[in-house]
Backbone as numpy.savetxt, mean C-alpha at the origin, in Angstrom:
# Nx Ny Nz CAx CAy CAz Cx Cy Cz
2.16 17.91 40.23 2.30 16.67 40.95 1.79 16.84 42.37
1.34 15.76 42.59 0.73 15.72 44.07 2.05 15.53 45.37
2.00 15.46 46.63 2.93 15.96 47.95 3.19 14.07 48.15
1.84 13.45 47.63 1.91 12.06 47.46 3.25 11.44 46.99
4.06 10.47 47.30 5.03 9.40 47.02 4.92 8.31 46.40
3.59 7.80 47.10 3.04 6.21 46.69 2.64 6.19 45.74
2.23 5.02 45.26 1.13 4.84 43.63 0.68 3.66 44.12
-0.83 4.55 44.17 -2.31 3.69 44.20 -2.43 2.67 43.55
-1.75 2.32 42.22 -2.15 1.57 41.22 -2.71 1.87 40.32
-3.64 1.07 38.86 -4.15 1.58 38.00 -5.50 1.23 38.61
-7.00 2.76 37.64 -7.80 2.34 38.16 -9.04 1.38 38.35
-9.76 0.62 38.98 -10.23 -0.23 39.62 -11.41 -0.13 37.90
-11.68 -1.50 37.62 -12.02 -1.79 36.56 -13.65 -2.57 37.20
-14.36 -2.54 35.91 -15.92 -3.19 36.80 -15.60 -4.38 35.87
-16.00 -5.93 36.01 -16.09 -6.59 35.69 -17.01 -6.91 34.44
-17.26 -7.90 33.05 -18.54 -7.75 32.21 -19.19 -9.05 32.75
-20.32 -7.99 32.40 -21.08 -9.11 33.17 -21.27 -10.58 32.37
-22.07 -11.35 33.40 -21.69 -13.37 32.67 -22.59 -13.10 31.16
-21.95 -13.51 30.59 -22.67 -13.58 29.09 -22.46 -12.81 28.70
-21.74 -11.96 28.34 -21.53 -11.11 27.41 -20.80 -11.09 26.49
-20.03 -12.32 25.86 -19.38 -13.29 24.90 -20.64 -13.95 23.85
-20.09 -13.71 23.05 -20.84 -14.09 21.35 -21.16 -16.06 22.09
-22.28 -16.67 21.82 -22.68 -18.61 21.88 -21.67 -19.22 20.83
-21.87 -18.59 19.82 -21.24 -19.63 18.54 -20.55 -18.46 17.62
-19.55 -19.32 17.31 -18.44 -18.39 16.29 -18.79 -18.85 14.49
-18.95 -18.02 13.86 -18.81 -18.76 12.29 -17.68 -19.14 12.00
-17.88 -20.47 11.41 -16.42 -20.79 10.33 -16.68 -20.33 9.26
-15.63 -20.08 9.00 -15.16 -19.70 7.08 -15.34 -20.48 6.60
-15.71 -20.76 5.58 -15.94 -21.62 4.04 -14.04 -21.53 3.51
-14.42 -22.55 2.42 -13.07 -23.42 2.25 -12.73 -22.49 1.31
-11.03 -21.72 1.50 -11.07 -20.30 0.01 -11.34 -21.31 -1.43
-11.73 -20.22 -2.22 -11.83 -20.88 -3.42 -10.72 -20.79 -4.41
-10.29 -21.57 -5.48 -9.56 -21.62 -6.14 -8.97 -20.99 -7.11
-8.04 -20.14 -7.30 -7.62 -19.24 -8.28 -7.44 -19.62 -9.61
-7.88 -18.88 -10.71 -7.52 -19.05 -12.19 -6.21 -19.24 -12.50
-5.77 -19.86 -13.31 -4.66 -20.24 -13.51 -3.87 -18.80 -14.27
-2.41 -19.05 -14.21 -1.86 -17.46 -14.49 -0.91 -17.88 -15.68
-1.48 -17.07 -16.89 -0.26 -17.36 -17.87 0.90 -16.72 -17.65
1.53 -17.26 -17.44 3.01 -16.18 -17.45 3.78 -15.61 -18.54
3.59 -16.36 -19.61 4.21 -15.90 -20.90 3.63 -15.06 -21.17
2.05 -14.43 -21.04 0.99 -13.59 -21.28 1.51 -12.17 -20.17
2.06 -12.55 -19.20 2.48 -11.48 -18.17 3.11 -10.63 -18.24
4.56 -11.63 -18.59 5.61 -11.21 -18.89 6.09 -10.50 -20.02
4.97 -11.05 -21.18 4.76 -9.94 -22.37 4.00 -8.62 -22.29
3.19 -8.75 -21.21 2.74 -7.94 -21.16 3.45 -6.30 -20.32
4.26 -7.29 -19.20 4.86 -6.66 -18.95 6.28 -5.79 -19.66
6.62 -6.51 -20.09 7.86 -6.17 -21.56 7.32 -5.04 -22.27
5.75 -5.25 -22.82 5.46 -4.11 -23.66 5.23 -2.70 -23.06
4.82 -2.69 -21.51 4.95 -2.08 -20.38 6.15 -1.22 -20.46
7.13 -1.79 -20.30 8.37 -1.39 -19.76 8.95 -0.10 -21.47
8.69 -0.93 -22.22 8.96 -0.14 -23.47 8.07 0.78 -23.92
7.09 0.77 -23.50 6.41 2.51 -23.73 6.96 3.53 -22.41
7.25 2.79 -21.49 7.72 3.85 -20.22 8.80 4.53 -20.83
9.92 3.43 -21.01 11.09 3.87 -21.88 11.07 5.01 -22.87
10.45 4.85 -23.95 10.18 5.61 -24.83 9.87 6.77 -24.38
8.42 6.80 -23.62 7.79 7.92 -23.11 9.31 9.15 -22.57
9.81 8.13 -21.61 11.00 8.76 -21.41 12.01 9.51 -21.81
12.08 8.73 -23.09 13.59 9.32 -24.23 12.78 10.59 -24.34
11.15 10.72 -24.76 10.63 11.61 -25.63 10.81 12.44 -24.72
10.22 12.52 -23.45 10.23 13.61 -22.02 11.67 14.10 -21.74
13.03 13.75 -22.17 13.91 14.51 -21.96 14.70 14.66 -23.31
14.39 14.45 -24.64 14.72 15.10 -25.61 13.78 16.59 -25.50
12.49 16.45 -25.55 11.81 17.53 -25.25 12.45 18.50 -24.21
12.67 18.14 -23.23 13.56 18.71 -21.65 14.50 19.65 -22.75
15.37 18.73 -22.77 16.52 19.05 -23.79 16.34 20.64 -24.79
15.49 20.12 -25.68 15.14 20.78 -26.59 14.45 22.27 -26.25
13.99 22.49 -24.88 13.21 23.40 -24.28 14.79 24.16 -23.77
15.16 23.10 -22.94 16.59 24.12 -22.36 17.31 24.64 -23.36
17.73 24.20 -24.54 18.91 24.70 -25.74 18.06 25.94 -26.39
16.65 25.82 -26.41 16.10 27.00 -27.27 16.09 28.02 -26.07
16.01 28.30 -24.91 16.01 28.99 -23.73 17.11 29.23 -23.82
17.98 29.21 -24.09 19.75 29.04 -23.91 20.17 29.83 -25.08
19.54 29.78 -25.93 19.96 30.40 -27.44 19.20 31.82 -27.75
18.04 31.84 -27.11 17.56 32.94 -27.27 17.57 34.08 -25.99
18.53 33.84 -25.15 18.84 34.60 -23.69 19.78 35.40 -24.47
């Protein structure tokens, strides 16, 4: 730190010069319209989703299972 007390302020900035701002801005175009969404199609789809996770699941810890009891039996 400096023997200094005061504060100078922040430092002294140069101005931009005139014109240096874009003439004309683009507008956006009007969004366009989305496809319509079946939901019964979704929601089945999602359902059939959910029941292979499931499954996948049971299978991934009967297997678990089945790995620990044979590890367990042959120690």
């Amino acid at each position: 730190m400096s023997d200094r007390e005061e504060y100078d302020g922040p430092p002294v900035s140069v101005p931009p010069p005139p014109g240096w701002r874009v003439e004309a801005v683009a507008l956006p175009s009007e969004p366009r319209r989305l496809p319509r969404q079946d939901h019964a199609a979704i929601n089945a789809a999602e359902q059939r989703a959910r029941l292979i996770t499931h499954w996948i699941t049971l299978v991934a810890v009967a297997l678990m299972f089945t790995v620990l009891i044979v590890g367990l039996l042959s120690a």
